[in-house]
PDB file of C-alpha atoms in Angstrom:
ATOM      1  CA  MET A   1       0.127  -0.196   0.010  1.00 28.00           C
ATOM      2  CA  GLY A   2       1.372   3.573  -0.996  1.00 35.00           C
ATOM      3  CA  ASN A   3       1.908   6.113   1.807  1.00 37.00           C
ATOM      4  CA  LYS A   4      -0.811   8.015   0.209  1.00 35.00           C
ATOM      5  CA  THR A   5      -3.544   5.497   0.709  1.00 32.00           C
ATOM      6  CA  HIS A   6      -5.389   4.992   4.009  1.00 36.00           C
ATOM      7  CA  LEU A   7      -8.025   2.791   4.257  1.00 42.00           C
ATOM      8  CA  GLY A   8      -8.494   2.044   0.727  1.00 42.00           C
ATOM      9  CA  HIS A   9      -8.474   5.648  -0.249  1.00 36.00           C
ATOM     10  CA  GLN A  10      -6.010   7.618  -2.366  1.00 44.00           C
ATOM     11  CA  ALA A  11      -5.202  10.688  -0.721  1.00 39.00           C
ATOM     12  CA  ARG A  12      -6.059  13.671  -3.176  1.00 41.00           C
ATOM     13  CA  LYS A  13      -3.573  16.516  -3.342  1.00 42.00           C
ATOM     14  CA  ARG A  14      -6.124  19.013  -5.130  1.00 42.00           C
ATOM     15  CA  PHE A  15      -8.522  18.703  -1.806  1.00 41.00           C
ATOM     16  CA  GLY A  16      -5.460  18.781   0.625  1.00 44.00           C
ATOM     17  CA  GLN A  17      -6.348  15.508   2.135  1.00 53.00           C
ATOM     18  CA  ASN A  18      -4.377  14.155   5.099  1.00 69.00           C
ATOM     19  CA  PHE A  19      -5.862  11.749   7.197  1.00 77.00           C
ATOM     20  CA  LEU A  20      -5.675  11.095  10.758  1.00 84.00           C
ATOM     21  CA  HIS A  21      -4.817   7.922  12.212  1.00 83.00           C
ATOM     22  CA  ASP A  22      -3.277   8.500  15.711  1.00 85.00           C
ATOM     23  CA  GLN A  23      -5.948   7.069  17.900  1.00 90.00           C
ATOM     24  CA  ALA A  24      -4.608   8.912  21.045  1.00 91.00           C
ATOM     25  CA  VAL A  25      -4.592  12.117  19.110  1.00 91.00           C
ATOM     26  CA  ILE A  26      -7.954  11.631  17.921  1.00 92.00           C
ATOM     27  CA  SER A  27      -9.259  11.111  21.422  1.00 94.00           C
ATOM     28  CA  GLN A  28      -7.760  14.060  22.816  1.00 94.00           C
ATOM     29  CA  ILE A  29      -9.418  16.190  19.892  1.00 94.00           C
ATOM     30  CA  VAL A  30     -12.780  14.550  20.487  1.00 96.00           C
ATOM     31  CA  ASP A  31     -12.218  15.705  24.332  1.00 96.00           C
ATOM     32  CA  ALA A  32     -11.578  19.054  23.407  1.00 96.00           C
ATOM     33  CA  ILE A  33     -14.760  19.201  21.048  1.00 97.00           C
ATOM     34  CA  ASN A  34     -16.758  17.829  23.874  1.00 97.00           C
ATOM     35  CA  PRO A  35     -19.919  16.450  21.522  1.00 97.00           C
ATOM     36  CA  GLU A  36     -22.981  15.827  23.620  1.00 97.00           C
ATOM     37  CA  PRO A  37     -26.353  14.342  22.572  1.00 96.00           C
ATOM     38  CA  GLY A  38     -28.694  16.968  21.528  1.00 94.00           C
ATOM     39  CA  GLU A  39     -26.174  19.292  20.115  1.00 96.00           C
ATOM     40  CA  ASN A  40     -26.077  20.861  16.799  1.00 97.00           C
ATOM     41  CA  LEU A  41     -22.613  19.381  15.307  1.00 98.00           C
ATOM     42  CA  VAL A  42     -21.228  20.068  11.931  1.00 98.00           C
ATOM     43  CA  GLU A  43     -18.124  18.517  10.952  1.00 97.00           C
ATOM     44  CA  ILE A  44     -16.104  19.735   7.863  1.00 96.00           C
ATOM     45  CA  GLY A  45     -14.345  17.496   5.710  1.00 92.00           C
ATOM     46  CA  PRO A  46     -15.000  14.336   7.488  1.00 93.00           C
ATOM     47  CA  GLY A  47     -12.912  12.229   4.974  1.00 87.00           C
ATOM     48  CA  LEU A  48     -12.573   8.605   6.314  1.00 86.00           C
ATOM     49  CA  GLY A  49     -14.519   9.168   9.718  1.00 90.00           C
ATOM     50  CA  ALA A  50     -11.552   9.695  12.157  1.00 89.00           C
ATOM     51  CA  LEU A  51     -13.151  11.857  14.278  1.00 93.00           C
ATOM     52  CA  THR A  52     -16.774  11.588  12.740  1.00 94.00           C
ATOM     53  CA  GLU A  53     -16.969   7.803  14.329  1.00 94.00           C
ATOM     54  CA  PRO A  54     -16.076   9.006  17.935  1.00 95.00           C
ATOM     55  CA  VAL A  55     -18.177  12.292  17.885  1.00 97.00           C
ATOM     56  CA  VAL A  56     -21.351  10.190  16.719  1.00 97.00           C
ATOM     57  CA  GLU A  57     -20.507   7.498  19.373  1.00 96.00           C
ATOM     58  CA  ARG A  58     -20.806  10.499  21.934  1.00 97.00           C
ATOM     59  CA  ALA A  59     -23.284  12.724  20.475  1.00 97.00           C
ATOM     60  CA  GLY A  60     -25.758  10.740  17.861  1.00 96.00           C
ATOM     61  CA  ASP A  61     -26.717  12.527  14.709  1.00 96.00           C
ATOM     62  CA  ILE A  62     -24.648  15.018  13.207  1.00 97.00           C
ATOM     63  CA  SER A  63     -24.227  17.140   9.884  1.00 97.00           C
ATOM     64  CA  VAL A  64     -21.378  16.612   7.377  1.00 97.00           C
ATOM     65  CA  VAL A  65     -20.032  18.582   4.669  1.00 96.00           C
ATOM     66  CA  GLU A  66     -17.682  16.933   2.113  1.00 94.00           C
ATOM     67  CA  LEU A  67     -16.456  17.885  -1.081  1.00 91.00           C
ATOM     68  CA  ASP A  68     -14.810  14.369  -2.290  1.00 89.00           C
ATOM     69  CA  ARG A  69     -17.783  12.534  -3.841  1.00 91.00           C
ATOM     70  CA  ASP A  70     -15.772   8.856  -3.402  1.00 90.00           C
ATOM     71  CA  LEU A  71     -15.575   9.939   0.580  1.00 90.00           C
ATOM     72  CA  ALA A  72     -19.254  11.131   0.642  1.00 93.00           C
ATOM     73  CA  HIS A  73     -20.197   7.879  -1.023  1.00 93.00           C
ATOM     74  CA  ARG A  74     -18.285   5.754   1.584  1.00 91.00           C
ATOM     75  CA  LEU A  75     -19.742   7.796   4.160  1.00 93.00           C
ATOM     76  CA  ARG A  76     -23.644   6.990   2.906  1.00 94.00           C
ATOM     77  CA  HIS A  77     -22.853   3.413   2.990  1.00 92.00           C
ATOM     78  CA  HIS A  78     -20.882   3.245   6.235  1.00 91.00           C
ATOM     79  CA  PRO A  79     -22.359   0.406   8.294  1.00 90.00           C
ATOM     80  CA  PHE A  80     -22.186   2.392  11.514  1.00 90.00           C
ATOM     81  CA  LEU A  81     -22.187   5.942  10.456  1.00 92.00           C
ATOM     82  CA  ALA A  82     -24.684   6.026   7.563  1.00 92.00           C
ATOM     83  CA  LYS A  83     -28.180   6.473   9.456  1.00 95.00           C
ATOM     84  CA  HIS A  84     -26.464   9.150  11.781  1.00 96.00           C
ATOM     85  CA  LEU A  85     -25.437  11.466   8.827  1.00 96.00           C
ATOM     86  CA  THR A  86     -26.750  14.169   7.197  1.00 96.00           C
ATOM     87  CA  ILE A  87     -24.196  14.582   4.244  1.00 96.00           C
ATOM     88  CA  PHE A  88     -24.046  17.750   2.299  1.00 97.00           C
ATOM     89  CA  GLU A  89     -21.620  17.140  -0.778  1.00 95.00           C
ATOM     90  CA  HIS A  90     -20.603  20.424  -1.117  1.00 94.00           C
ATOM     91  CA  ASP A  91     -17.585  22.883  -1.300  1.00 95.00           C
ATOM     92  CA  ALA A  92     -17.374  24.554   2.560  1.00 95.00           C
ATOM     93  CA  LEU A  93     -15.969  27.620   1.187  1.00 96.00           C
ATOM     94  CA  LYS A  94     -19.413  28.271  -0.618  1.00 96.00           C
ATOM     95  CA  PHE A  95     -21.613  26.266   1.705  1.00 97.00           C
ATOM     96  CA  ASP A  96     -24.269  28.134   3.608  1.00 97.00           C
ATOM     97  CA  PHE A  97     -23.797  27.178   7.274  1.00 97.00           C
ATOM     98  CA  ALA A  98     -27.043  29.290   8.303  1.00 95.00           C
ATOM     99  CA  GLN A  99     -29.228  26.599   6.615  1.00 94.00           C
ATOM    100  CA  LEU A 100     -28.052  23.994   9.423  1.00 96.00           C
ATOM    101  CA  CYS A 101     -29.286  26.414  12.220  1.00 92.00           C
ATOM    102  CA  LYS A 102     -32.132  25.236  14.431  1.00 86.00           C
ATOM    103  CA  GLU A 103     -34.143  27.174  16.923  1.00 85.00           C
ATOM    104  CA  GLY A 104     -32.202  27.358  20.099  1.00 84.00           C
ATOM    105  CA  LYS A 105     -29.192  25.097  19.029  1.00 93.00           C
ATOM    106  CA  PRO A 106     -26.411  27.153  17.672  1.00 96.00           C
ATOM    107  CA  LEU A 107     -23.589  25.245  15.679  1.00 97.00           C
ATOM    108  CA  LYS A 108     -20.829  23.338  16.930  1.00 98.00           C
ATOM    109  CA  ILE A 109     -18.448  23.246  13.839  1.00 98.00           C
ATOM    110  CA  PHE A 110     -15.270  21.126  13.897  1.00 97.00           C
ATOM    111  CA  GLY A 111     -12.966  19.650  11.091  1.00 95.00           C
ATOM    112  CA  ASN A 112      -9.487  18.571  10.150  1.00 88.00           C
ATOM    113  CA  LEU A 113      -9.244  21.753   7.429  1.00 86.00           C
ATOM    114  CA  PRO A 114      -7.591  21.484   4.379  1.00 80.00           C
ATOM    115  CA  TYR A 115      -4.253  23.363   4.832  1.00 80.00           C
ATOM    116  CA  ASN A 116      -4.290  24.935   1.273  1.00 83.00           C
ATOM    117  CA  ILE A 117      -7.798  26.756   1.806  1.00 88.00           C
ATOM    118  CA  SER A 118      -7.969  27.228   5.653  1.00 90.00           C
ATOM    119  CA  THR A 119      -7.524  30.942   5.738  1.00 91.00           C
ATOM    120  CA  PRO A 120     -10.159  31.673   3.299  1.00 94.00           C
ATOM    121  CA  LEU A 121     -12.433  29.253   4.709  1.00 95.00           C
ATOM    122  CA  ILE A 122     -11.886  30.356   8.475  1.00 95.00           C
ATOM    123  CA  PHE A 123     -13.230  33.879   6.745  1.00 95.00           C
ATOM    124  CA  HIS A 124     -16.420  32.427   5.375  1.00 96.00           C
ATOM    125  CA  LEU A 125     -17.272  30.394   8.929  1.00 96.00           C
ATOM    126  CA  LEU A 126     -16.543  33.721  10.676  1.00 96.00           C
ATOM    127  CA  SER A 127     -19.728  35.340   8.581  1.00 95.00           C
ATOM    128  CA  PHE A 128     -21.927  32.875  10.308  1.00 96.00           C
ATOM    129  CA  ARG A 129     -20.491  33.636  13.804  1.00 95.00           C
ATOM    130  CA  ASP A 130     -23.910  34.995  15.247  1.00 94.00           C
ATOM    131  CA  LYS A 131     -25.307  31.372  14.833  1.00 95.00           C
ATOM    132  CA  VAL A 132     -22.077  29.449  16.116  1.00 97.00           C
ATOM    133  CA  GLN A 133     -21.468  28.362  19.668  1.00 97.00           C
ATOM    134  CA  ASN A 134     -17.847  27.127  19.208  1.00 97.00           C
ATOM    135  CA  MET A 135     -15.303  25.971  16.467  1.00 98.00           C
ATOM    136  CA  HIS A 136     -12.667  23.515  16.888  1.00 97.00           C
ATOM    137  CA  PHE A 137     -10.189  22.980  13.738  1.00 96.00           C
ATOM    138  CA  MET A 138      -7.092  21.252  12.922  1.00 92.00           C
ATOM    139  CA  LEU A 139      -5.109  23.773  11.050  1.00 93.00           C
ATOM    140  CA  GLN A 140      -1.126  24.183  10.031  1.00 92.00           C
ATOM    141  CA  LYS A 141       0.567  25.075  13.317  1.00 95.00           C
ATOM    142  CA  GLU A 142       1.879  28.421  11.503  1.00 95.00           C
ATOM    143  CA  VAL A 143      -1.842  29.186  11.067  1.00 95.00           C
ATOM    144  CA  VAL A 144      -3.186  28.908  14.575  1.00 97.00           C
ATOM    145  CA  GLU A 145      -0.030  31.024  15.632  1.00 97.00           C
ATOM    146  CA  ARG A 146      -1.465  33.790  13.392  1.00 97.00           C
ATOM    147  CA  MET A 147      -4.766  33.435  14.513  1.00 97.00           C
ATOM    148  CA  ALA A 148      -3.711  33.958  18.365  1.00 98.00           C
ATOM    149  CA  ALA A 149      -0.723  36.298  17.872  1.00 98.00           C
ATOM    150  CA  GLY A 150      -0.685  39.684  19.444  1.00 98.00           C
ATOM    151  CA  PRO A 151       0.900  42.908  18.353  1.00 98.00           C
ATOM    152  CA  ASN A 152       4.785  43.370  17.983  1.00 97.00           C
ATOM    153  CA  SER A 153       5.337  39.826  16.555  1.00 96.00           C
ATOM    154  CA  LYS A 154       6.079  38.535  13.436  1.00 95.00           C
ATOM    155  CA  ALA A 155       3.123  36.433  13.262  1.00 97.00           C
ATOM    156  CA  TYR A 156       0.561  39.054  14.086  1.00 98.00           C
ATOM    157  CA  GLY A 157      -1.344  40.180  10.884  1.00 97.00           C
ATOM    158  CA  ARG A 158      -4.755  40.415   9.126  1.00 96.00           C
ATOM    159  CA  LEU A 159      -5.823  37.007  10.247  1.00 96.00           C
ATOM    160  CA  SER A 160      -4.848  37.920  13.729  1.00 97.00           C
ATOM    161  CA  ILE A 161      -7.053  41.119  13.873  1.00 98.00           C
ATOM    162  CA  MET A 162      -9.909  39.601  11.953  1.00 97.00           C
ATOM    163  CA  THR A 163     -10.279  36.430  14.057  1.00 97.00           C
ATOM    164  CA  GLN A 164      -9.443  38.264  17.520  1.00 98.00           C
ATOM    165  CA  TYR A 165     -12.156  40.685  16.785  1.00 98.00           C
ATOM    166  CA  GLN A 166     -14.865  38.473  16.374  1.00 97.00           C
ATOM    167  CA  CYS A 167     -14.156  35.342  18.594  1.00 97.00           C
ATOM    168  CA  GLN A 168     -11.842  34.125  21.351  1.00 98.00           C
ATOM    169  CA  VAL A 169      -8.909  32.355  19.880  1.00 98.00           C
ATOM    170  CA  MET A 170      -7.651  29.299  22.034  1.00 98.00           C
ATOM    171  CA  PRO A 171      -4.659  27.256  20.641  1.00 97.00           C
ATOM    172  CA  VAL A 172      -5.629  23.618  22.406  1.00 97.00           C
ATOM    173  CA  MET A 173      -2.841  21.216  21.184  1.00 96.00           C
ATOM    174  CA  GLU A 174       0.253  20.736  18.928  1.00 95.00           C
ATOM    175  CA  ILE A 175       0.140  17.832  16.544  1.00 94.00           C
ATOM    176  CA  GLY A 176       3.296  16.148  14.570  1.00 92.00           C
ATOM    177  CA  PRO A 177       3.231  14.782  10.928  1.00 89.00           C
ATOM    178  CA  GLU A 178       3.124  11.155  12.073  1.00 89.00           C
ATOM    179  CA  ALA A 179      -0.553  11.403  13.222  1.00 85.00           C
ATOM    180  CA  PHE A 180      -1.319  11.629   9.814  1.00 84.00           C
ATOM    181  CA  GLN A 181      -1.694   9.395   6.681  1.00 80.00           C
ATOM    182  CA  PRO A 182       0.163  10.646   4.397  1.00 80.00           C
ATOM    183  CA  PRO A 183       2.190  13.115   6.691  1.00 83.00           C
ATOM    184  CA  PRO A 184       2.224  16.605   6.028  1.00 81.00           C
ATOM    185  CA  LYS A 185       5.197  18.525   5.886  1.00 85.00           C
ATOM    186  CA  VAL A 186       4.135  20.636   8.260  1.00 87.00           C
ATOM    187  CA  ASP A 187       3.354  20.451  12.303  1.00 92.00           C
ATOM    188  CA  SER A 188      -0.405  21.105  12.716  1.00 92.00           C
ATOM    189  CA  ALA A 189      -2.329  22.260  15.735  1.00 95.00           C
ATOM    190  CA  ILE A 190      -5.720  22.486  17.347  1.00 96.00           C
ATOM    191  CA  VAL A 191      -7.515  25.645  17.586  1.00 97.00           C
ATOM    192  CA  ARG A 192     -10.839  26.679  19.678  1.00 98.00           C
ATOM    193  CA  LEU A 193     -12.781  29.885  18.600  1.00 98.00           C
ATOM    194  CA  ILE A 194     -15.608  31.040  20.596  1.00 98.00           C
ATOM    195  CA  PRO A 195     -17.535  33.813  18.922  1.00 97.00           C
ATOM    196  CA  HIS A 196     -17.921  36.828  21.268  1.00 96.00           C
ATOM    197  CA  ALA A 197     -21.196  37.178  22.664  1.00 93.00           C
ATOM    198  CA  GLU A 198     -20.911  41.019  22.656  1.00 93.00           C
ATOM    199  CA  ILE A 199     -17.917  43.016  20.802  1.00 93.00           C
ATOM    200  CA  LYS A 200     -17.118  45.716  23.212  1.00 90.00           C
ATOM    201  CA  ASN A 201     -15.327  48.031  20.647  1.00 95.00           C
ATOM    202  CA  PRO A 202     -17.516  47.242  17.319  1.00 96.00           C
ATOM    203  CA  VAL A 203     -16.138  48.508  14.066  1.00 98.00           C
ATOM    204  CA  LYS A 204     -18.377  50.376  11.991  1.00 98.00           C
ATOM    205  CA  ASP A 205     -17.840  48.444   8.766  1.00 97.00           C
ATOM    206  CA  LEU A 206     -16.390  44.957   9.183  1.00 97.00           C
ATOM    207  CA  ALA A 207     -15.287  44.901   5.307  1.00 96.00           C
ATOM    208  CA  LEU A 208     -13.370  48.376   6.032  1.00 96.00           C
ATOM    209  CA  LEU A 209     -11.460  46.895   8.919  1.00 97.00           C
ATOM    210  CA  ASN A 210     -10.613  43.896   6.565  1.00 97.00           C
ATOM    211  CA  GLN A 211      -9.432  46.461   4.018  1.00 95.00           C
ATOM    212  CA  VAL A 212      -7.611  48.394   6.625  1.00 96.00           C
ATOM    213  CA  CYS A 213      -5.697  45.336   7.614  1.00 97.00           C
ATOM    214  CA  ALA A 214      -4.883  44.031   4.275  1.00 96.00           C
ATOM    215  CA  THR A 215      -3.559  47.449   3.093  1.00 95.00           C
ATOM    216  CA  ALA A 216      -1.354  47.577   6.187  1.00 96.00           C
ATOM    217  CA  PHE A 217      -0.003  44.042   6.130  1.00 96.00           C
ATOM    218  CA  ASN A 218       0.469  43.754   2.380  1.00 94.00           C
ATOM    219  CA  GLN A 219       3.816  45.114   2.816  1.00 89.00           C
ATOM    220  CA  ARG A 220       4.515  44.725   6.250  1.00 88.00           C
ATOM    221  CA  ARG A 221       8.056  46.330   6.544  1.00 91.00           C
ATOM    222  CA  LYS A 222       6.332  49.946   5.475  1.00 94.00           C
ATOM    223  CA  THR A 223       5.582  52.682   7.958  1.00 96.00           C
ATOM    224  CA  LEU A 224       1.634  53.135   8.328  1.00 97.00           C
ATOM    225  CA  ARG A 225       2.481  56.675   6.762  1.00 95.00           C
ATOM    226  CA  ASN A 226       3.431  54.841   3.703  1.00 95.00           C
ATOM    227  CA  SER A 227       1.181  52.078   3.828  1.00 94.00           C
ATOM    228  CA  PHE A 228      -1.934  54.558   4.168  1.00 94.00           C
ATOM    229  CA  LYS A 229      -1.108  57.259   2.041  1.00 91.00           C
ATOM    230  CA  LYS A 230      -3.962  56.511  -0.386  1.00 91.00           C
ATOM    231  CA  LEU A 231      -6.196  55.977   2.275  1.00 93.00           C
ATOM    232  CA  ILE A 232      -5.500  58.275   5.259  1.00 94.00           C
ATOM    233  CA  SER A 233      -3.533  61.214   5.565  1.00 93.00           C
ATOM    234  CA  VAL A 234      -0.587  61.533   8.309  1.00 95.00           C
ATOM    235  CA  GLU A 235      -2.730  64.016   9.963  1.00 96.00           C
ATOM    236  CA  GLY A 236      -5.551  61.816  10.147  1.00 95.00           C
ATOM    237  CA  ILE A 237      -3.775  58.880  11.672  1.00 96.00           C
ATOM    238  CA  GLU A 238      -2.031  61.381  14.269  1.00 97.00           C
ATOM    239  CA  SER A 239      -5.537  62.526  15.173  1.00 96.00           C
ATOM    240  CA  LEU A 240      -5.773  58.979  16.446  1.00 97.00           C
ATOM    241  CA  ASN A 241      -3.025  59.280  18.523  1.00 97.00           C
ATOM    242  CA  ILE A 242      -1.206  56.650  16.134  1.00 97.00           C
ATOM    243  CA  ASP A 243       2.415  57.179  15.612  1.00 97.00           C
ATOM    244  CA  PRO A 244       2.465  56.918  11.879  1.00 97.00           C
ATOM    245  CA  SER A 245       6.369  56.125  11.671  1.00 97.00           C
ATOM    246  CA  LEU A 246       5.261  52.650  13.481  1.00 97.00           C
ATOM    247  CA  ARG A 247       4.857  49.468  11.498  1.00 97.00           C
ATOM    248  CA  PRO A 248       1.507  47.420  10.886  1.00 97.00           C
ATOM    249  CA  GLU A 249       2.771  44.689  13.294  1.00 97.00           C
ATOM    250  CA  ASN A 250       3.124  47.674  16.224  1.00 97.00           C
ATOM    251  CA  ILE A 251      -0.412  48.699  16.628  1.00 97.00           C
ATOM    252  CA  SER A 252      -3.306  47.086  18.610  1.00 98.00           C
ATOM    253  CA  ILE A 253      -6.845  45.836  17.066  1.00 98.00           C
ATOM    254  CA  ASP A 254      -8.311  48.790  18.884  1.00 98.00           C
ATOM    255  CA  GLN A 255      -6.102  51.084  16.975  1.00 98.00           C
ATOM    256  CA  TYR A 256      -7.038  49.129  13.752  1.00 98.00           C
ATOM    257  CA  ILE A 257     -10.736  49.752  14.464  1.00 98.00           C
ATOM    258  CA  SER A 258     -10.094  53.567  14.876  1.00 97.00           C
ATOM    259  CA  LEU A 259      -8.434  53.446  11.496  1.00 97.00           C
ATOM    260  CA  ALA A 260     -11.365  51.696   9.944  1.00 98.00           C
ATOM    261  CA  ASN A 261     -13.913  54.060  11.608  1.00 98.00           C
ATOM    262  CA  TYR A 262     -12.090  56.858  10.618  1.00 97.00           C
ATOM    263  CA  LEU A 263     -12.035  55.782   7.067  1.00 96.00           C
ATOM    264  CA  PHE A 264     -15.901  55.174   7.366  1.00 96.00           C
ATOM    265  CA  ASP A 265     -16.343  58.778   8.585  1.00 96.00           C
ATOM    266  CA  ASN A 266     -13.889  60.100   6.180  1.00 92.00           C
ATOM    267  CA  PRO A 267     -14.267  58.257   2.813  1.00 89.00           C
ATOM    268  CA  VAL A 268     -11.659  58.276   0.163  1.00 82.00           C
ATOM    269  CA  ASP A 269     -12.902  60.334  -2.903  1.00 72.00           C
ATOM    270  CA  GLU A 270     -12.684  57.839  -6.001  1.00 57.00           C
TER     271      GLU A 270
END
């Protein structure tokens, strides 16, 4: 059996497939998710069911979103799982997770996310945060570090700010490549995201906050003065008590919110 085949399935590179097989790691992940009967559980990319089976054993019926038609077919005909799964054969990046909402039952979303689409998928999922209780994801360790990073670190950037603005970010555990088949070339980590019940310092326009962060970190070695010269004047930056000679990684999430709100109130003439 080739090292890209697991349980008879050939891992597909285009889907970023790496299958968990270490039972001790799987148990720790399921403990972190803490699935319980009656919860509205959703798994993204169940694959060969490494997490799906123990979650179903604890919680009963769950929904799954799987893009690979062969894996979806396997799940539909699985001797134990089939009757417990509602299977959506769909691209999670384009899937409307709101359709899975039930009255009084917020979503608990989990999954071993394909590393090649993890950042856009996180952004897509955050758009449903008001319907989510929590999320647990296996991601590239570097991505989890970026999500959890604070100012004045190289890992701090747009992903840190946009995720922490909307959620509490809690790294849970690190996982080596040997826990997967085929083993990825990077270390992995589990992160827990809990959407804020209330955002204490709300931005006036979330898309503008994203734009401000993207502009700043697109060339992170530039000073704010140079990064924002087409958006905000030096005087505008200084009016927010922000030093325009600082670099993007040196200012806080609240300061990015101030910049976005300033831009909302003082839009750039097209």
